[in-house]
Coordinates of C-alpha atoms in Angstrom, one line a residue:
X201 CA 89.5 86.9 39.2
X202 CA 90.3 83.3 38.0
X203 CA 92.1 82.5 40.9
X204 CA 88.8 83.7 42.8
X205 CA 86.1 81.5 40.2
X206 CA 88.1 78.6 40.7
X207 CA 87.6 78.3 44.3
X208 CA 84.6 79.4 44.4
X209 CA 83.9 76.6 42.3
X210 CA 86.1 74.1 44.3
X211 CA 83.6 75.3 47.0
X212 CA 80.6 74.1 45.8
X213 CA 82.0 70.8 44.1
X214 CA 83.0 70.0 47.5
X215 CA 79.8 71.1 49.8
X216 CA 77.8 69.7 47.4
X217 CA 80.2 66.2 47.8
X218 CA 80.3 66.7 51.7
X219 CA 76.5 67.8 51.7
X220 CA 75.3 64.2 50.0
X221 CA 77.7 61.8 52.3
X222 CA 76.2 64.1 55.4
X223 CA 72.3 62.8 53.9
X224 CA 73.3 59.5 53.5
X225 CA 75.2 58.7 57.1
X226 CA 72.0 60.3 58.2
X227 CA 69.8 57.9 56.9
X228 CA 71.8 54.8 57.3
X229 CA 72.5 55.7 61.6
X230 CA 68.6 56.6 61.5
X231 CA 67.2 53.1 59.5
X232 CA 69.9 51.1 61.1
X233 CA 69.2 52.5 64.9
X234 CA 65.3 51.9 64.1
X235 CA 66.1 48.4 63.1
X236 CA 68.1 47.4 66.1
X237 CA 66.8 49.5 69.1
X238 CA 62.9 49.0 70.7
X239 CA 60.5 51.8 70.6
X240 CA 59.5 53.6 73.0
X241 CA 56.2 54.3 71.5
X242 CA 54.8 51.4 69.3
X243 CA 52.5 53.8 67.3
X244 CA 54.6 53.2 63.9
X245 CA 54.1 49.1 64.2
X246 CA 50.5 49.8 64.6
X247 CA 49.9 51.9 61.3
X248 CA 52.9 49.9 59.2
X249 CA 52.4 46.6 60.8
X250 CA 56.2 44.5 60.5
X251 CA 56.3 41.9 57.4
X252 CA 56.7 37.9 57.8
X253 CA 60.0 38.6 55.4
X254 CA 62.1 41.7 55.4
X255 CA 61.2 44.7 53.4
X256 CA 63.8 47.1 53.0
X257 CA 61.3 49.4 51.7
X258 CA 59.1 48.9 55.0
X259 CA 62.3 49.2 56.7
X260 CA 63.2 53.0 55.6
X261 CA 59.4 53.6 56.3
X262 CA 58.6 53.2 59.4
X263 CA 62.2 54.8 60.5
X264 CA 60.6 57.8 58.8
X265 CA 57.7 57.1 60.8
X266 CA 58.0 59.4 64.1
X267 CA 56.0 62.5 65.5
X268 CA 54.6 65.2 63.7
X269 CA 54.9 62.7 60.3
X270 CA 51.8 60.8 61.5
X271 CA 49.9 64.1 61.3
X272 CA 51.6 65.4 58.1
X273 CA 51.2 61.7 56.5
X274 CA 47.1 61.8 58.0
X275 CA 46.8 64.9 55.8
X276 CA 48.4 63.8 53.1
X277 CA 46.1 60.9 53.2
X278 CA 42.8 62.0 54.3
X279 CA 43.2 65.6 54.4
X280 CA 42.4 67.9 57.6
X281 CA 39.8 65.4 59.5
X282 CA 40.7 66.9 63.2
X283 CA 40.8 70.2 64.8
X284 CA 44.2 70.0 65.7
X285 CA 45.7 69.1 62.5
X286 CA 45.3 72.9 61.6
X287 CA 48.3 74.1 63.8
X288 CA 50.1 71.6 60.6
X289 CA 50.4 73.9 57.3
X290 CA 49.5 72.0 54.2
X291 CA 53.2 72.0 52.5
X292 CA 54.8 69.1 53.5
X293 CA 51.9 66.9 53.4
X294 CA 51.0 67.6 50.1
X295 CA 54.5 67.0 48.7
X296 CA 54.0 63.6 50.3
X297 CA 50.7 62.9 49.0
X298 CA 52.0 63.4 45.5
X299 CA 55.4 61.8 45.7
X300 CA 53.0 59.0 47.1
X301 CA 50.9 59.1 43.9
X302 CA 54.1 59.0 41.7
X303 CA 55.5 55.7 43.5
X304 CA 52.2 54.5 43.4
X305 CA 51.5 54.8 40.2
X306 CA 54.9 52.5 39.4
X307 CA 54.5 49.9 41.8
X308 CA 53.2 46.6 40.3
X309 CA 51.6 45.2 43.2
X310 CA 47.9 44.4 43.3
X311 CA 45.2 46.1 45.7
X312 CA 44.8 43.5 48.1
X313 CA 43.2 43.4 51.2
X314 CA 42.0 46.9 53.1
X315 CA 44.4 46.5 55.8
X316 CA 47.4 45.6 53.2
X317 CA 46.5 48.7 51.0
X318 CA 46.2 51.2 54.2
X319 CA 49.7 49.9 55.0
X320 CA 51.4 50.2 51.4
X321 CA 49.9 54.0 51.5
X322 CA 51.7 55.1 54.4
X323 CA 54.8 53.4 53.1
X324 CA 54.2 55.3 49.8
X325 CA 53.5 58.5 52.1
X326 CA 56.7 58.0 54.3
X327 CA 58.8 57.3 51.6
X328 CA 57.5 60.4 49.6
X329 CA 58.5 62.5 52.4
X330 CA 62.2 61.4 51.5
X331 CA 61.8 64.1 48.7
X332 CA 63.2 66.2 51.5
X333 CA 66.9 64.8 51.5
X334 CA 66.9 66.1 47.6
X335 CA 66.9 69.5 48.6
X336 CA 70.1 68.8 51.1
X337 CA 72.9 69.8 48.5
X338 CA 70.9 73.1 47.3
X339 CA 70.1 74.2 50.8
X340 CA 73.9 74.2 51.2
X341 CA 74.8 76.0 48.2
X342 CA 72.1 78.8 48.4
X343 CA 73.6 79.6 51.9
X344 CA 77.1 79.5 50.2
X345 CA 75.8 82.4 47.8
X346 CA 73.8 83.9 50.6
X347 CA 76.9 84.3 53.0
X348 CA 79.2 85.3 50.0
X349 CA 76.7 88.0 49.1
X350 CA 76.3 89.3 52.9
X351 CA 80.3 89.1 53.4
X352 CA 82.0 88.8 50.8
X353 CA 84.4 86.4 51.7
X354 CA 84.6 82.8 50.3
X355 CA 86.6 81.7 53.1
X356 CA 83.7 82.7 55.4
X357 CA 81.0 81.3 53.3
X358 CA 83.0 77.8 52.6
X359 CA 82.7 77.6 56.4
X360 CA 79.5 78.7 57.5
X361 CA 78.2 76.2 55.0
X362 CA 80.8 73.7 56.1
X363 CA 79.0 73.9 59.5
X364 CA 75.6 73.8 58.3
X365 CA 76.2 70.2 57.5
X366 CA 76.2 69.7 61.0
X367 CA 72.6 70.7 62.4
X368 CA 71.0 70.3 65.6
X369 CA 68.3 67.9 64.0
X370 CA 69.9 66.4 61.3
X371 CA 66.6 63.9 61.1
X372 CA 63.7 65.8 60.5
X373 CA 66.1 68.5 58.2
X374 CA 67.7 65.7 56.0
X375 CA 65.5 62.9 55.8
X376 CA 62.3 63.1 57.2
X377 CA 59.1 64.5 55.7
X378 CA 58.8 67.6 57.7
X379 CA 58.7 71.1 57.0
X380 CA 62.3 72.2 57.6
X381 CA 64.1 71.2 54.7
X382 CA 61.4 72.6 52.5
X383 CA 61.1 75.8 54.9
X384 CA 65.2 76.0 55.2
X385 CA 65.5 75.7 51.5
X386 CA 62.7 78.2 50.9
X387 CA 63.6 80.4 53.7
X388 CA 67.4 80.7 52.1
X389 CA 66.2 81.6 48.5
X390 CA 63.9 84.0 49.2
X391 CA 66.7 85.7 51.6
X392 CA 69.7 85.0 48.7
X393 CA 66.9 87.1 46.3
X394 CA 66.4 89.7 48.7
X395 CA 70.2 90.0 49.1
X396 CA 70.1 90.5 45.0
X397 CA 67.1 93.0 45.3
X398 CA 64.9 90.4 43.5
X399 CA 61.8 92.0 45.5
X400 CA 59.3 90.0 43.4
X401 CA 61.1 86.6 43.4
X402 CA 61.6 86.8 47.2
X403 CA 57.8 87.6 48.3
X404 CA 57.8 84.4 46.0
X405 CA 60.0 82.2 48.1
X406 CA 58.7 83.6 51.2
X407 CA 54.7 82.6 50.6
X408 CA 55.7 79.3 49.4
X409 CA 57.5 78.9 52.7
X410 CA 54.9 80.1 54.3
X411 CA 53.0 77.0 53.2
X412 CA 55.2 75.2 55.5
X413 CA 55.8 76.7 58.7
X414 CA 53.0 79.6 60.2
X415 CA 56.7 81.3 61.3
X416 CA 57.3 82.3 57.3
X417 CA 55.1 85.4 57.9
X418 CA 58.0 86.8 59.8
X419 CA 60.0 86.4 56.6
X420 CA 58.6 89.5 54.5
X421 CA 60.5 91.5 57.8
X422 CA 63.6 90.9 54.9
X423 CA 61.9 92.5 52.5
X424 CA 60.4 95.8 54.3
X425 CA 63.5 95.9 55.9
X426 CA 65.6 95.9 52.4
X427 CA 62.7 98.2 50.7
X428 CA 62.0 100.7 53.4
X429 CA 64.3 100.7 56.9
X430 CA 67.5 100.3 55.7
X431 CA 67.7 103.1 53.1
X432 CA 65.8 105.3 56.1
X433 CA 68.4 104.3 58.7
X434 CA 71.6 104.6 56.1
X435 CA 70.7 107.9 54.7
X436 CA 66.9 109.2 55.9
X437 CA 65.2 108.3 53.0
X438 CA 61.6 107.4 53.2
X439 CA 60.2 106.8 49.1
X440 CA 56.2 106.5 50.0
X441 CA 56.3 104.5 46.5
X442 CA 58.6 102.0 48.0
X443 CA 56.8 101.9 51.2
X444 CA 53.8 100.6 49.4
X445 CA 55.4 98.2 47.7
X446 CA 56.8 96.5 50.3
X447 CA 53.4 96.4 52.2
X448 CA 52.0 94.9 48.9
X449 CA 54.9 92.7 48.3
X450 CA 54.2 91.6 52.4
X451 CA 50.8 91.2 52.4
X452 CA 51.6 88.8 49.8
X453 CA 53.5 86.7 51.4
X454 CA 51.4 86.2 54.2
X455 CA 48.7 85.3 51.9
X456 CA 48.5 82.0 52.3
X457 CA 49.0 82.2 56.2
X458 CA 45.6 84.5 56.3
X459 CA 44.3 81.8 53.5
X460 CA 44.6 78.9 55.9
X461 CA 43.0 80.8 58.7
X462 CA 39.8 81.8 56.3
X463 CA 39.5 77.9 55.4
X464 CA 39.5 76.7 58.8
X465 CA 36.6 80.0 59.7
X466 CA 34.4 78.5 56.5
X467 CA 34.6 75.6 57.8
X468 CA 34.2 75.5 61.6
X469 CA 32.4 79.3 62.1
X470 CA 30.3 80.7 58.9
X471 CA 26.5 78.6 59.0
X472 CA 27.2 76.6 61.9
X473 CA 24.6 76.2 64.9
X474 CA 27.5 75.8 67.2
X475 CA 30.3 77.5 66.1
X476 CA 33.9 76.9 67.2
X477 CA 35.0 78.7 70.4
X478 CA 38.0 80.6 68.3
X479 CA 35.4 82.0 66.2
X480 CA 34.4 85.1 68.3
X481 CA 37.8 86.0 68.9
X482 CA 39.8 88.7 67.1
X483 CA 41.1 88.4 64.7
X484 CA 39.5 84.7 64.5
X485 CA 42.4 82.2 64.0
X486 CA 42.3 78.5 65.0
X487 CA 46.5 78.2 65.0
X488 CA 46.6 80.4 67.8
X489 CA 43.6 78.3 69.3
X490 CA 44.4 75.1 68.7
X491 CA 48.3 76.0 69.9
X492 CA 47.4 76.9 73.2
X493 CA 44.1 74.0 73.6
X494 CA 46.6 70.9 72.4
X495 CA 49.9 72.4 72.9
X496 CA 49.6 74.5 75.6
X497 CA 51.3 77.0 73.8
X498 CA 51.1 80.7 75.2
X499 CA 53.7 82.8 76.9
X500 CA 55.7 81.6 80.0
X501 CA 53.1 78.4 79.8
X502 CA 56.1 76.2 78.9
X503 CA 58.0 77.5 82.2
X504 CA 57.7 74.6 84.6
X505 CA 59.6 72.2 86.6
X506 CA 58.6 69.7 84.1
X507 CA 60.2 71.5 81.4
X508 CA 63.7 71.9 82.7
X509 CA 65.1 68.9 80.7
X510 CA 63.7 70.4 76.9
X511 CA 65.0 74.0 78.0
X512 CA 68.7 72.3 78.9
X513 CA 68.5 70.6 75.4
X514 CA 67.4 74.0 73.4
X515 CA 70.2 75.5 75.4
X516 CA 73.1 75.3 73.0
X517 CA 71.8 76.9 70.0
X518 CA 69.8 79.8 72.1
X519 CA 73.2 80.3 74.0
X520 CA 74.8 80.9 70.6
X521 CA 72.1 83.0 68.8
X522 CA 71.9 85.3 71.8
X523 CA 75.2 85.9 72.4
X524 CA 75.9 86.7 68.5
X525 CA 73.0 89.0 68.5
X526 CA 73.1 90.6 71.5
X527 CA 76.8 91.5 70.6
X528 CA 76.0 92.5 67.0
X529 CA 73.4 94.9 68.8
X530 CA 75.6 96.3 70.9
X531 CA 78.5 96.8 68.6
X532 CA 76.7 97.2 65.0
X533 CA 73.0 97.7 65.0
X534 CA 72.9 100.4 68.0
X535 CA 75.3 102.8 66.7
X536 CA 73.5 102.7 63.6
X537 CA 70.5 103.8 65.2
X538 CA 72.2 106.2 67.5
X539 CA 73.8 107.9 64.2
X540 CA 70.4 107.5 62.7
X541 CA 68.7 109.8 65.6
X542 CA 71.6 112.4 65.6
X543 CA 72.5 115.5 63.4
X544 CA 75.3 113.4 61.9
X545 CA 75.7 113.9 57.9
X546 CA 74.9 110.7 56.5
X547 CA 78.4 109.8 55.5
X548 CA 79.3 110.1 59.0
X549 CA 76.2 108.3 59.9
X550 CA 77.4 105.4 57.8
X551 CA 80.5 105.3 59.0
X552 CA 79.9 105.1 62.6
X553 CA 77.3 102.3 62.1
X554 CA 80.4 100.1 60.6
X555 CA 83.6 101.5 62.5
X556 CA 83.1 98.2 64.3
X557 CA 82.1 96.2 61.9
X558 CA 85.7 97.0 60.2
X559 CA 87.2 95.2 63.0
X560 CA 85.2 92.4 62.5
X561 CA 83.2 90.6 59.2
X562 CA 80.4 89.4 61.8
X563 CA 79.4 93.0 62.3
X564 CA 78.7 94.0 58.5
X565 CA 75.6 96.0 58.2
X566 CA 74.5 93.9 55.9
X567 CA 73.4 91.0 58.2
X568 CA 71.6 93.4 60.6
X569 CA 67.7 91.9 59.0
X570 CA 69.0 88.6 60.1
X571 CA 69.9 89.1 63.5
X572 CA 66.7 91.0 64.6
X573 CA 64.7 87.7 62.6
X574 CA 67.1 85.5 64.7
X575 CA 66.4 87.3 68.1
X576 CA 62.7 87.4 67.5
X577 CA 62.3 83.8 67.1
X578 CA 64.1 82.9 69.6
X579 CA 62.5 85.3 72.4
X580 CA 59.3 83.5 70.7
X581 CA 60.5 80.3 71.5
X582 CA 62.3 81.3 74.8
X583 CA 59.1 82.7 76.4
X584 CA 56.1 81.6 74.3
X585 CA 56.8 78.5 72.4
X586 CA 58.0 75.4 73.2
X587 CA 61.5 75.8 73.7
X588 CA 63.5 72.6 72.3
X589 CA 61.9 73.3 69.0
X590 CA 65.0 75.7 68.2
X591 CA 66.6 72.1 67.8
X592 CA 64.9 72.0 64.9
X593 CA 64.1 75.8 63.5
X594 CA 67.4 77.0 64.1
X595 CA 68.3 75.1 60.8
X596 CA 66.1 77.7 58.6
X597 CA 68.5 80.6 60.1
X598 CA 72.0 81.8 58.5
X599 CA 72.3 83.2 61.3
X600 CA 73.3 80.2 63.9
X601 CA 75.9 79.2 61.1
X602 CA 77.3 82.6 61.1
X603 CA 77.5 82.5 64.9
X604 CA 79.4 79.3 64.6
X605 CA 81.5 80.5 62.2
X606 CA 82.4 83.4 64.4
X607 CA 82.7 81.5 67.0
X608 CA 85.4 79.5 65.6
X609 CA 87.2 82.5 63.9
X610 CA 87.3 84.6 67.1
X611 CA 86.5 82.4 69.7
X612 CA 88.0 79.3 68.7
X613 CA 87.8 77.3 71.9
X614 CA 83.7 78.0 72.1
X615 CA 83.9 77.2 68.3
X616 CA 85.4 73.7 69.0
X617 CA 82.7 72.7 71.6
X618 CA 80.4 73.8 69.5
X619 CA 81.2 71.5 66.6
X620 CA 81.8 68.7 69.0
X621 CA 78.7 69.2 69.9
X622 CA 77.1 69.3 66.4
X623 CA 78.5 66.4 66.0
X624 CA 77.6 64.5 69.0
X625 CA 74.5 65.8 69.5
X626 CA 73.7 65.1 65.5
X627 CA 74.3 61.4 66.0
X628 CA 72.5 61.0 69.5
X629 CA 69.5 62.9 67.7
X630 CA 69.2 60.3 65.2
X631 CA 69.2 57.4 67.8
X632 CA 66.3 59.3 69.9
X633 CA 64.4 59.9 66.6
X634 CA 64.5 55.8 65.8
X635 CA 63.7 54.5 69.0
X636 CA 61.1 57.9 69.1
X637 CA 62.4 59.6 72.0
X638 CA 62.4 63.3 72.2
X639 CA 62.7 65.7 71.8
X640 CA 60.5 66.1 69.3

C-alpha cells in the first residue's frame, strides 16, 4: 500500500514537473516563431499596432493574437455587438475581460491617447487569456485520477497522462485564450466526479463547461449514463427515482446552453418589427443559424474538393478515436448489449460483457460512456462540422489518450508514429499558429 502511495505520488510530482516545461516550450516556440516569421494575415498589427522600442509584453500579445481570440477578445471588450459572435459562448471571454481588469488595475501607466488605450486593452485582454496555461498542470493530474479510477492501474494512468502532454494543438490548449483549456479542464472534473458518483458536483462541472463550448451539453450523457443505463444494462434495473434525477441533474447542465439561446431570442425576435430569420424556426436557436449562415456548417457541407487538405490534417486523431471505439464496440460494448437482450442471469450477463475486457484493460466496462461521447463527436465532426477542428477538441477527450496509450501497449509500432507525430505535429502547430496559418 505504501509502495503503491509512493508512486502514485512520484506520479504526480513528475506530470505536474513535465506538464509546466511542456507550457513553457509552448510559449517560448509560439512568441519566438511570431517574432521571427511574417504573417500571413496582418490583422494582429492592425489592432496592437508594433512599438518604436520592444515590448516584451506586446511581444507575448500579439503571438496570442490569432483566430477565434479576436472574437473572444471583442466580447470581452465590448460584449456581443455582431450576429455572428453568438456561435462564441461567453466563458472564455469573460475570464479575459476580468484578468484584463486585474492587470489593469496594476499597471501605472496613464490613459493617453484613444488609439494608445484601445491598444493597451487588447494587450491586457490577450495577456489575460494566458490564465489558460494555469490550468495546464491540473488538467493533467485530474486525468491521472480519472484514468486510475476507470482502470486501475497507475502504470496506465502515468502514461495516458504522459501523452496528453503531447496534444494535437498544443497553442490554443496551453497558452491561448480559447475555450479548450477551460472546457478540457472542466470537461475532466466533471467526468473524475461522475467516476466518484458525485452526481451534484459533476452537473456542476459540466454547466460551467458548458459556458465554454455549445458541445458540453453532450456531457450530462456521463451522468444519465452513470444514473440510469448502466445499472439497466448490468443488471435490469430501472429506479424511476433515479431516472428523474438524472433528467433534473441534465437539464441543469444544459442550462446555460438553453440560457444563451433565450438571450440572443430577447434580443433579436421578442418586440422587433423585423425579427431575425432563426426566429420562426423550431426550436428558435441562433448557434445553429449563425453556424450554417457564417460557417457553413451543416451536414456533408464541409465535403468538398476544397476541403481535402483540413480532412488529411483531422486524419490522425479521427483515425485513432475510430479505430479504439469501433474495436471497443465490437469487443466490449456489444456483448454487453447482446447479454443485456438475452435470458442470461445477470451474473452471467456481467460476465460476458467483460470476458474480453479481461484480455485487455482498454476494454473495461467502465470506459464504455466515453467511447460512445468519443464516437459521437467525432461522426459530428466527420459529417457535420468542420472536420480539422478535432485538432483541437480531441484534447477535452480521455479517450484519444487512452487510444494512444493502447496503442503503444498493444500496438507499439502505431503507438510510436503516433507520438512522433504528437511531437512533430505539436511543434509545426505552433509555427502555423504565429505566422497564423491554419488550421484554425
Amino acid at each position: 500500500m505504501n509502495s503503491s502511495t509512493s508512486s502514485s505520488s512520484n506520479h504526480r510530482r513528475h506530470l505536474a514537473g513535465l506538464s509546466c516545461f511542456a507550457t513553457l516550450l509552448t510559449l517560448l516556440l509560439t512568441v519566438a516563431s511570431s517574432h521571427f516569421l511574417p504573417l500571413f494575415d496582418s490583422s494582429p498589427h492592425v489592432v496592437l499596432p508594433p512599438p518604436s522600442t520592444f515590448s516584451f509584453r506586446h511581444t507575448l500579445a500579439s503571438a496570442l493574437l490569432r483566430w477565434d481570440a479576436f472574437h473572444f477578445g471583442h466580447i470581452a471588450r465590448d460584449g456581443y455587438v455582431y450576429e455572428h459572435e453568438w456561435a462564441f459562448f461567453p466563458g472564455a471571454p469573460y475570464v479575459m475581460k476580468f484578468a484584463a481588469a486585474v492587470l489593469d488595475s496594476l499597471s501605472s501607466q496613464g490613459t493617453g491617447d484613444s488609439s494608445a488605450h484601445e491598444a493597451r486593452q487588447w494587450e491586457n485582454i490577450m495577456l489575460g487569456g494566458l490564465t489558460a496555461s494555469l490550468l495546464s498542470v491540473p488538467s493533467t493530474l485530474v486525468l491521472y485520477e480519472l484514468t486510475l479510477a476507470h482502470f486501475g492501474s497507475q502504470n496506465i494512468a502515468f502514461l495516458a497522462s504522459l501523452l496528453s502532454l503531447l496534444p494535437s494543438s498544443p497553442a490554443t490548449l496551453r497558452i491561448a485564450g480559447y475555450t479548450e483549456p477551460f472546457f478540457t479542464f472542466l470537461s475532466y472534473s466533471g467526468m473524475l466526479l461522475c467516476a466518484r458518483r458525485r452526481w451534484m458536483l459533476a452537473t456542476c462541472c459540466f454547466a460551467a463547461a458548458t459556458t465554454f463550448r455549445s458541445n458540453g451539453i453532450f456531457l450530462c450523457g456521463f451522468i444519465a449514463w452513470g444514473l440510469v443505463i448502466d445499472p439497466l444494462i448490468s443488471y435490469r434495473k430501472f429506479h424511476l427515482g433515479r431516472a428523474l434525477y438524472a433528467v433534473m441533474l441534465c437539464s441543469c447542465a444544459v442550462s446555460f446552453f438553453v440560457y444563451h439561446q433565450y438571450r440572443a431570442y430577447e434580443l433579436f425576435c421578442s418586440g422587433q418589427a423585423t425579427p431575425a430569420p432563426w426566429c420562426a424556426s423550431f426550436p428558435p436557436s441562433i448557434y445553429g443559424y449563425v453556424q450554417a449562415k457564417y460557417w457553413n456548417v451543416g451536414f456533408l457541407r464541409y465535403w468538398t474538393v476544397q476541403q481535402l487538405p483540413n480532412f488529411l490534417l483531422g486524419t490522425p486523431p479521427l483515425a485513432l478515436l475510430i479505430a479504439f471505439t469501433l474495436r471497443y464496440t465490437h469487443l466490449a460494448f456489444l456483448p454487453r448489449l447482446f447479454a443485456f437482450f438475452s435470458s442470461t442471469a445477470p451474473e452471467r450477463r456481467s460476465a460476458g460483457g467483460t470476458r474480453e475486457a479481461g484480455r485487455s484493460p482498454f476494454l473495461t466496462p467502465a470506459i464504455a460512456p466515453h467511447v460512445i461521447h468519443g464516437l459521437v463527436l467525432c461522426l459530428l465532426l466527420l459529417f457535420a462540422s468542420h472536420t480539422q477542428i478535432v485538432l483541437r477538441q480531441a484534447a477535452s477527450m480521455p479517450l484519444t489518450y487512452w487510444a494512444a496509450a493502447w496503442f503503444l501497449v498493444e500496438r507499439p509500432r502505431m503507438g510510436r508514429w503516433w507520438v512522433g507525430w504528437s511531437v512533430v505535429w505539436g511543434a509545426v502547430s505552433c509555427v502555423l499558429w504565429a505566422a497564423f496559418l491554419p488550421p484554425a
